[in-house]
Short mmCIF file of C-alpha atoms in Angstrom, two decimals:
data_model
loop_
_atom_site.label_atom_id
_atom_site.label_comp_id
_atom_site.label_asym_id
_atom_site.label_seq_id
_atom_site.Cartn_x
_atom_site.Cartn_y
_atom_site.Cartn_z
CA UNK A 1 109.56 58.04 194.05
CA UNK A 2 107.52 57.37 197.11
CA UNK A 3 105.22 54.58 197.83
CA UNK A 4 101.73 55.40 197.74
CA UNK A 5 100.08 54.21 200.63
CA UNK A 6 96.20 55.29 199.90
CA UNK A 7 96.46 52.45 196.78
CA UNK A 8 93.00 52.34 195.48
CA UNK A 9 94.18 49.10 192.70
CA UNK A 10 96.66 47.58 195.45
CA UNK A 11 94.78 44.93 197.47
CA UNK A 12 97.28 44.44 199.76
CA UNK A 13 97.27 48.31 201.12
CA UNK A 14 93.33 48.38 201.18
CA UNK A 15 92.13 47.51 205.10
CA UNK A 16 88.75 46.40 205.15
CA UNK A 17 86.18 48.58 206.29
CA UNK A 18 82.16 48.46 207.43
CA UNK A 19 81.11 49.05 203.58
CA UNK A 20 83.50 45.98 202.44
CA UNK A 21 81.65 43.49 204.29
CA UNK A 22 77.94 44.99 203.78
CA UNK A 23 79.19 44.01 199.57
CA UNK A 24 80.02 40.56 200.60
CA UNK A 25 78.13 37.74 199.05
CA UNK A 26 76.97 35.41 202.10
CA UNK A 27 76.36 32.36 200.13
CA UNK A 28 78.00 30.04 197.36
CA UNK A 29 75.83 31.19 195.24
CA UNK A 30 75.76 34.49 195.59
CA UNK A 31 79.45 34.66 195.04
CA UNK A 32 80.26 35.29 191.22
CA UNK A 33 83.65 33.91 189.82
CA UNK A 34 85.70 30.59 190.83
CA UNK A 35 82.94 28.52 189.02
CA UNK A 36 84.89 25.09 189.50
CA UNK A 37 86.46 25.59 193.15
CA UNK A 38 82.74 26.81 194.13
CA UNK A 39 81.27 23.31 192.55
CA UNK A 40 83.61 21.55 194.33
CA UNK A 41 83.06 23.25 197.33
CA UNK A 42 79.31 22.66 197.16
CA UNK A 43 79.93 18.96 196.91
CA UNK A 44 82.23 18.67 199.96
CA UNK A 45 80.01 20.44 201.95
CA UNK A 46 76.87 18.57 200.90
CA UNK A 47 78.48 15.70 201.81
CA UNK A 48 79.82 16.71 205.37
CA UNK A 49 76.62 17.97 205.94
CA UNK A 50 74.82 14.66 204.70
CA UNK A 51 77.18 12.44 207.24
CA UNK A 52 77.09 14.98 209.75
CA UNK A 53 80.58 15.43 210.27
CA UNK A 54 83.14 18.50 210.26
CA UNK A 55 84.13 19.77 206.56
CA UNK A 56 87.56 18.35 206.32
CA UNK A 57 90.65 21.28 206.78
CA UNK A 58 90.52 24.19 203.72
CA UNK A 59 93.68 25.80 202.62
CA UNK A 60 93.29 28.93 200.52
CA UNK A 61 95.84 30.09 197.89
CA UNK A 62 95.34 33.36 195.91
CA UNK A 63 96.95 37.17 196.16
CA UNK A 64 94.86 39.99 198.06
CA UNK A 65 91.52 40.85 197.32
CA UNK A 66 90.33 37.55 195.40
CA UNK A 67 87.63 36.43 198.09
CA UNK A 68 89.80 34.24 200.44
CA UNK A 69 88.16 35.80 203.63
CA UNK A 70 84.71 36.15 201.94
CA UNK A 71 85.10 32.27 201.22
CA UNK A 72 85.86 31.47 204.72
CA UNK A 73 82.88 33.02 205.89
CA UNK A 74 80.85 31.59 203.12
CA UNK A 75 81.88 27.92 203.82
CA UNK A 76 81.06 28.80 207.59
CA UNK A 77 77.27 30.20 206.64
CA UNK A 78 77.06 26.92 204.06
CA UNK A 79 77.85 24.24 207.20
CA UNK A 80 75.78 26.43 209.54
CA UNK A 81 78.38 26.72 211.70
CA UNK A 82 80.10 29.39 213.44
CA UNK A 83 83.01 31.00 212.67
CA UNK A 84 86.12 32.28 214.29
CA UNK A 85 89.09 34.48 212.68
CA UNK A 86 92.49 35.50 213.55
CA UNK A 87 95.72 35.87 211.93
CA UNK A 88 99.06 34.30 212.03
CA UNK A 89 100.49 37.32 213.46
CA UNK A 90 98.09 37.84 215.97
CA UNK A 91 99.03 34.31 217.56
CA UNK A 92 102.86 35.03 219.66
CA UNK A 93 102.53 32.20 222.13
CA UNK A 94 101.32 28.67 221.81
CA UNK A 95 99.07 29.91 224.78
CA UNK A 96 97.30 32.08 222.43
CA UNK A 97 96.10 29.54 219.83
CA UNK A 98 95.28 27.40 222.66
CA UNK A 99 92.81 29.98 223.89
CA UNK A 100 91.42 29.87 220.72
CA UNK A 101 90.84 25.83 220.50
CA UNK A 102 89.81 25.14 223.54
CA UNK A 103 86.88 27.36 223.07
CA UNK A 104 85.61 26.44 219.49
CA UNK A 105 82.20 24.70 219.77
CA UNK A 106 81.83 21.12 217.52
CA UNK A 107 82.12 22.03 213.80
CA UNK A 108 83.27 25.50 213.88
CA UNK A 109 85.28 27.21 211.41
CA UNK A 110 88.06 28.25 212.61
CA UNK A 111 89.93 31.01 210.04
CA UNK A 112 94.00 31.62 209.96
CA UNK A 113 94.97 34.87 207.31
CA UNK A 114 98.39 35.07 207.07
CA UNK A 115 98.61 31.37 208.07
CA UNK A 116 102.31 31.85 206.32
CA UNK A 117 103.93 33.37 209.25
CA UNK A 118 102.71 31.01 212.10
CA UNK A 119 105.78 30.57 214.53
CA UNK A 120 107.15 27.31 214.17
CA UNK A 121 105.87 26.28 218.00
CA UNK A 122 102.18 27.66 217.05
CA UNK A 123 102.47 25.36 214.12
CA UNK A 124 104.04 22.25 215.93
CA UNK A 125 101.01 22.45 218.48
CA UNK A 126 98.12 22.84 215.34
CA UNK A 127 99.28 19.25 213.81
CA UNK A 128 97.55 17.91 216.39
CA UNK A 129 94.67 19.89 216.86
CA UNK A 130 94.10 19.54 212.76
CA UNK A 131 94.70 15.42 212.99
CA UNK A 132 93.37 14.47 216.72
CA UNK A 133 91.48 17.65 217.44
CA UNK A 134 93.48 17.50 220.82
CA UNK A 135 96.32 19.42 222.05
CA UNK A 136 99.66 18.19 224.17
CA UNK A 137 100.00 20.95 226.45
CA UNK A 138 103.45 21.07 228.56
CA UNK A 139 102.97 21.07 232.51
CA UNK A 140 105.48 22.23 235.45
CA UNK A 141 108.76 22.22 234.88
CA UNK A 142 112.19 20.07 235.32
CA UNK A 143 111.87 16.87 236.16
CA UNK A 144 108.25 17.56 237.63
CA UNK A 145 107.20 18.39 234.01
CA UNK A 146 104.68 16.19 232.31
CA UNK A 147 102.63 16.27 229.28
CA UNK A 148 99.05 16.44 229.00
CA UNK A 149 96.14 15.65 226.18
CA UNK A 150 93.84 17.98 225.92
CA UNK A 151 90.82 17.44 224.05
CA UNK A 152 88.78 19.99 221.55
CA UNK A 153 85.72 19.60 219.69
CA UNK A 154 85.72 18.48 216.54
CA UNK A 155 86.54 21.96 213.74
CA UNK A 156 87.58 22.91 210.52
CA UNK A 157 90.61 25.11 210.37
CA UNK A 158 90.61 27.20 207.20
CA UNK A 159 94.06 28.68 206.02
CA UNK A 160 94.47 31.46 203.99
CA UNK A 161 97.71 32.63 202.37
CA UNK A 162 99.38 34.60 199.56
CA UNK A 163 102.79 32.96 200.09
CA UNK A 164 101.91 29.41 199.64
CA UNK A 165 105.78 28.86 198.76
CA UNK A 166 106.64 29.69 202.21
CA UNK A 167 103.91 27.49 203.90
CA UNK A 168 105.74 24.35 205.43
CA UNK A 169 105.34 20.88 204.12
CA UNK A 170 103.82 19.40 207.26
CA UNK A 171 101.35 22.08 207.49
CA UNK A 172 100.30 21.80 203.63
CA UNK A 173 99.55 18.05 203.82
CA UNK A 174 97.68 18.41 206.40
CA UNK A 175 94.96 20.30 204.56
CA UNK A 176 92.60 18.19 202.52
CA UNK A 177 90.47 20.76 200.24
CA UNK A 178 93.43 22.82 199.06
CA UNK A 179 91.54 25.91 196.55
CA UNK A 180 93.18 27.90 194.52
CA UNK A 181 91.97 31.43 193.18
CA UNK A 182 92.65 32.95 190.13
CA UNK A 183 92.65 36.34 188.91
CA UNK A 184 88.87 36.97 187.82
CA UNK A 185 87.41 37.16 184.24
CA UNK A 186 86.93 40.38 183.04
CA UNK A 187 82.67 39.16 182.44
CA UNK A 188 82.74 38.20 186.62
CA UNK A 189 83.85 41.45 187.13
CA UNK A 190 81.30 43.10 185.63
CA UNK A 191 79.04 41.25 186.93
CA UNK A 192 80.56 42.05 190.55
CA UNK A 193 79.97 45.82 189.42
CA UNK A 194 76.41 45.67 188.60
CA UNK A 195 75.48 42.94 191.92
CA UNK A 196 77.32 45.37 194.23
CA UNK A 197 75.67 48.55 192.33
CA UNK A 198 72.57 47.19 193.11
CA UNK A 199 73.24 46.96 196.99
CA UNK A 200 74.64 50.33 197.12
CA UNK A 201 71.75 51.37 195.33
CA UNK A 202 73.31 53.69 192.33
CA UNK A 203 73.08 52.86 188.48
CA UNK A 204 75.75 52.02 186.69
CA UNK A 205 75.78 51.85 182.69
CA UNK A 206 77.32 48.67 180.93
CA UNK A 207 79.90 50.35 179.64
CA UNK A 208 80.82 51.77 182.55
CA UNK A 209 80.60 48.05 184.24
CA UNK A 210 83.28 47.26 181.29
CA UNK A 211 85.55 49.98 181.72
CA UNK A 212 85.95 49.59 185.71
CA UNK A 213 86.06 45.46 185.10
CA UNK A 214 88.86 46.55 182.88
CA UNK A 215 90.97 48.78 185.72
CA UNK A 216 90.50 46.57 188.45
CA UNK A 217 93.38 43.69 188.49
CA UNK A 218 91.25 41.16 187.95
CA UNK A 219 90.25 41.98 191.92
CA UNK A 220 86.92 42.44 193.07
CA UNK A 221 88.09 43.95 195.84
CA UNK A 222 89.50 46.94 193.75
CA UNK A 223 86.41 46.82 191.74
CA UNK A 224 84.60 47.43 194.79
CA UNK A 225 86.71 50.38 195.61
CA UNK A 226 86.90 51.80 191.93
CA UNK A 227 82.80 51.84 191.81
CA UNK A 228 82.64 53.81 195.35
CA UNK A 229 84.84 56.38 194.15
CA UNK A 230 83.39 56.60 190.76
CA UNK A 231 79.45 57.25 192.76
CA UNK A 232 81.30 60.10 194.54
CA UNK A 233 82.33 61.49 190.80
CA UNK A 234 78.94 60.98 189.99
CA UNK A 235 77.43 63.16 192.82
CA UNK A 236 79.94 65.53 192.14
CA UNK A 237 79.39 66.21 188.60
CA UNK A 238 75.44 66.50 189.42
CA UNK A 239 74.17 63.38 189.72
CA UNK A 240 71.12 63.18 192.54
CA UNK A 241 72.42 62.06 196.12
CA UNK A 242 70.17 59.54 196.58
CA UNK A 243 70.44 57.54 193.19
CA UNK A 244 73.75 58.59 191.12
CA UNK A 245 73.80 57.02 187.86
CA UNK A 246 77.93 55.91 186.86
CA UNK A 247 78.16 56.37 183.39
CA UNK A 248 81.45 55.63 180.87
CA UNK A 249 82.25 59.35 181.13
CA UNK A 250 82.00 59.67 184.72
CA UNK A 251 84.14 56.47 184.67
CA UNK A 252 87.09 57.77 182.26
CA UNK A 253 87.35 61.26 183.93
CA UNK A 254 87.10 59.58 187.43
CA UNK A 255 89.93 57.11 186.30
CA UNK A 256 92.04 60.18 184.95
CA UNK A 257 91.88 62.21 188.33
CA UNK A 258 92.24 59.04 190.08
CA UNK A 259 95.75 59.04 187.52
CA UNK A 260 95.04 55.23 187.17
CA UNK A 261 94.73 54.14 183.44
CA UNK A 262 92.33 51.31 182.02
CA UNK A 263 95.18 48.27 182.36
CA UNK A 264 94.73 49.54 186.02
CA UNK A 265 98.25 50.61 186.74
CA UNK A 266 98.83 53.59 188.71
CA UNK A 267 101.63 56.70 187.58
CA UNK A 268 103.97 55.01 190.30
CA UNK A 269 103.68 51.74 187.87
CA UNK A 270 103.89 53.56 184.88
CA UNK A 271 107.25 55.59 186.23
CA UNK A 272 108.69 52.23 186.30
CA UNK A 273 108.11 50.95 183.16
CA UNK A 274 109.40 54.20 181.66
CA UNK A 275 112.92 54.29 183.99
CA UNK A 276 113.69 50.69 182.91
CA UNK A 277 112.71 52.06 179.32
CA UNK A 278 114.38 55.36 179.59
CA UNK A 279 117.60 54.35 181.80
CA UNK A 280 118.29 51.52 181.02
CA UNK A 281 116.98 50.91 177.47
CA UNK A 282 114.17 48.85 177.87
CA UNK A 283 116.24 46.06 180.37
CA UNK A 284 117.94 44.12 181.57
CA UNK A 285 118.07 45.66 184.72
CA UNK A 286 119.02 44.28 188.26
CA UNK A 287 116.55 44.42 190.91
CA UNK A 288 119.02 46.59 193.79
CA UNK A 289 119.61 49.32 190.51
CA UNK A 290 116.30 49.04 189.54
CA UNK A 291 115.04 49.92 193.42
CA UNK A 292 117.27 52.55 194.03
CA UNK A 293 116.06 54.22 190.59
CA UNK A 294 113.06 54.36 191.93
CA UNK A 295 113.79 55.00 195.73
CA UNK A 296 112.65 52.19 197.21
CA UNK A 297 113.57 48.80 198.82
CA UNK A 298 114.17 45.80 196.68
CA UNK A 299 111.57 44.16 199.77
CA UNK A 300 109.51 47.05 198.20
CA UNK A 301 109.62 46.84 194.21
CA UNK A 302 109.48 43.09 194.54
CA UNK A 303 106.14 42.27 196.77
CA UNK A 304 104.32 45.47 195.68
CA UNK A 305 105.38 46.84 192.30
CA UNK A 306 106.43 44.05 190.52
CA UNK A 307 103.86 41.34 191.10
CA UNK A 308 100.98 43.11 189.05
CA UNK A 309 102.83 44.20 186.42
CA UNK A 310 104.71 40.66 185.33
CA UNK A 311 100.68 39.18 185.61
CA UNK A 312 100.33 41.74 183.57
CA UNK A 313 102.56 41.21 181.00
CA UNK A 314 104.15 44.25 181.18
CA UNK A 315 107.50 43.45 182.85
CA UNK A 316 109.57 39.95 182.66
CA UNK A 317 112.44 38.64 185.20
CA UNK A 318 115.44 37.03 183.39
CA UNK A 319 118.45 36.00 184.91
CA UNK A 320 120.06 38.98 183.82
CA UNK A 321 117.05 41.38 185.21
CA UNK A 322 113.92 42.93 184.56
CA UNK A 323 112.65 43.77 180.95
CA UNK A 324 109.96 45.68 179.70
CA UNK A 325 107.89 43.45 177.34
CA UNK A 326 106.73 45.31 173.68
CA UNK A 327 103.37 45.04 175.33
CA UNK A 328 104.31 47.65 177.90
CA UNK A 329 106.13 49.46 175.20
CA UNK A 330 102.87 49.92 173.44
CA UNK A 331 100.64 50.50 176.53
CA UNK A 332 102.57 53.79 177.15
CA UNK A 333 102.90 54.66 173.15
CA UNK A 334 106.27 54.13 173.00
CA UNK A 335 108.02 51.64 170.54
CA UNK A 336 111.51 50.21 170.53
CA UNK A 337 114.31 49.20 168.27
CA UNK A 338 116.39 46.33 168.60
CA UNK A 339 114.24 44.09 170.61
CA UNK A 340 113.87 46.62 173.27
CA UNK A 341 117.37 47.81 173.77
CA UNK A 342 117.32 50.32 171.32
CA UNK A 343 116.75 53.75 170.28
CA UNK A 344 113.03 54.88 172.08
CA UNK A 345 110.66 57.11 170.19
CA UNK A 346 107.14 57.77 170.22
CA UNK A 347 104.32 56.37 168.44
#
């Protein structure tokens, strides 16, 4: 089975584009979910703001497509300050997040994605730049060598991640407003729908709204991406150009050519949940057997299959493998016997 790399419901796989950014929210309160990380937010701000000081060091936690980089920017537009962005990978040499210090002007926001894979010297040299805002830069070599202080204005470094278990220990505590997102509520969602349907113009019916909150992953990102392609079904099936109007039929037939169902899973996910069922009689199932059932690495099932569907309750991990909860069984209208290792037949 191969990967699918055009994912419409798999943040990680979507790469932003111009008509992501024109949908994001600028302002605290134009973003919609995270109601007690955006309070808080709003009162460490306010009171940076009030004292006239830098907004102490963010560190955002969350899987793709939750609002980490949105957030960023946000907290950026909310200080009035401005705001640079990189990613871990992007920074090889020490040299290169140097060049990026040395040229942030007093209570910028300076952004990290991927801050999980800085190189341990990158990291080393940001301690210091985080707790002094300076940086000891290494001149000349042998015994000529010498160590220098250089100094850099003032900033707020905000980290993003979806591996916080892999972020060092010295690099966590040094982060004061650590914010973690959550999945979003299916009632956010909706209202994501209908805000963004507004600024792309096109109507969109409530149930409709409901029905894409529902096959989105709790990810407005997805959402996002789900309502684009549901405006093109519109147009298609004879809607006008200029204002399509997304109703729950255009929705459900959209979803069906789209083969993604209304928990959101895709037929890749659902081939999985029916191998483990079919195969190997509803689990347990090892992780390599279960991978090379499906033709894929176990890098591969475990940071792109598996994630969604044990959030969703569809899958578990034991210490003797993967099982296929009786939700799943019922999702695909299949029921077991014998707690899931039995005899399959259909509902």
């Amino acid at each position: 089975m191969e990967k699918t790399e055009e994912s419409l419901v798999r943040p990680k796989v979507i790469k932003e584009d111009t008509q992501d950014v024109a949908l994001r929210p600028k302002t605290l309160n134009e973003f919609l979910g995270q109601k007690t990380m955006k309070e808080n937010l709003h009162i460490f701000i306010t009171g940076a703001k009030e004292r006239g000081e830098s907004l102490d060091h963010v560190f955002l936690i969350g899987p793709a497509g939750l609002g980490k980089t949105t957030m960023a920017q946000i907290v950026a537009n909310e200080m009035g300050s401005g705001f640079v962005q990189t990613t871990a990978p992007a920074l090889e040499k020490p040299k290169d997040l140097v060049g990026f210090l040395t040229n942030l002007k007093k209570g910028d926001v300076f952004f990290i994605d991927e801050i999980h894979s800085l190189k341990p010297a990158i990291e080393e040299l940001l301690y210091i730049a985080m707790e002094d805002f300076g940086i000891d830069w290494v001149v000349g070599q042998g015994p000529m060598a010498r160590t220098i202080r250089i100094a850099i204005k003032p900033f707020t470094l905000i980290g993003a991640t979806t591996k916080a278990g892999v972020v060092s220990s010295p690099l966590i505590s040094r982060f004061s407003i650590p914010c973690r997102f959550s999945f979003y509520e299916l009632s956010d969602l909706q209202a994501i729908v209908r805000r963004s349907a507004g600024l792309m113009k096109i109507k969109v019916e409530d149930d409709a709204a409901s029905l894409l909150a529902k096959s989105s992953r709790g990810t407005p990102r997805v959402v996002n991406r789900l309502l684009r392609r549901m405006r093109d079904f519109a147009q298609w099936a004879g809607s006008p150009a200029g204002a399509p109007s997304v109703t729950e039929s255009v929705v459900r037939a959209g979803l069906e050519r789209l083969e993604i169902d209304e928990l959101g899973l895709e037929k890749q996910d659902r081939e999985i949940l029916k191998i483990i069922i079919e195969r190997y009689k509803g689990g347990p199932v090892g992780a390599e057997n279960l991978a090379i059932s499906i033709g894929e690495s176990v890098e591969t099932l475990e940071d792109y299959y598996e994630p969604y569907l044990i959030q969703a309750g569809l899958i578990q991990r034991t210490p003797r493998g993967r099982v296929v909860t009786n939700f799943a069984y019922g999702h695909l209208g299949l029921a077991s016997v014998g707690g899931g290792e039995g005899e399959l037949f259909s509902v």
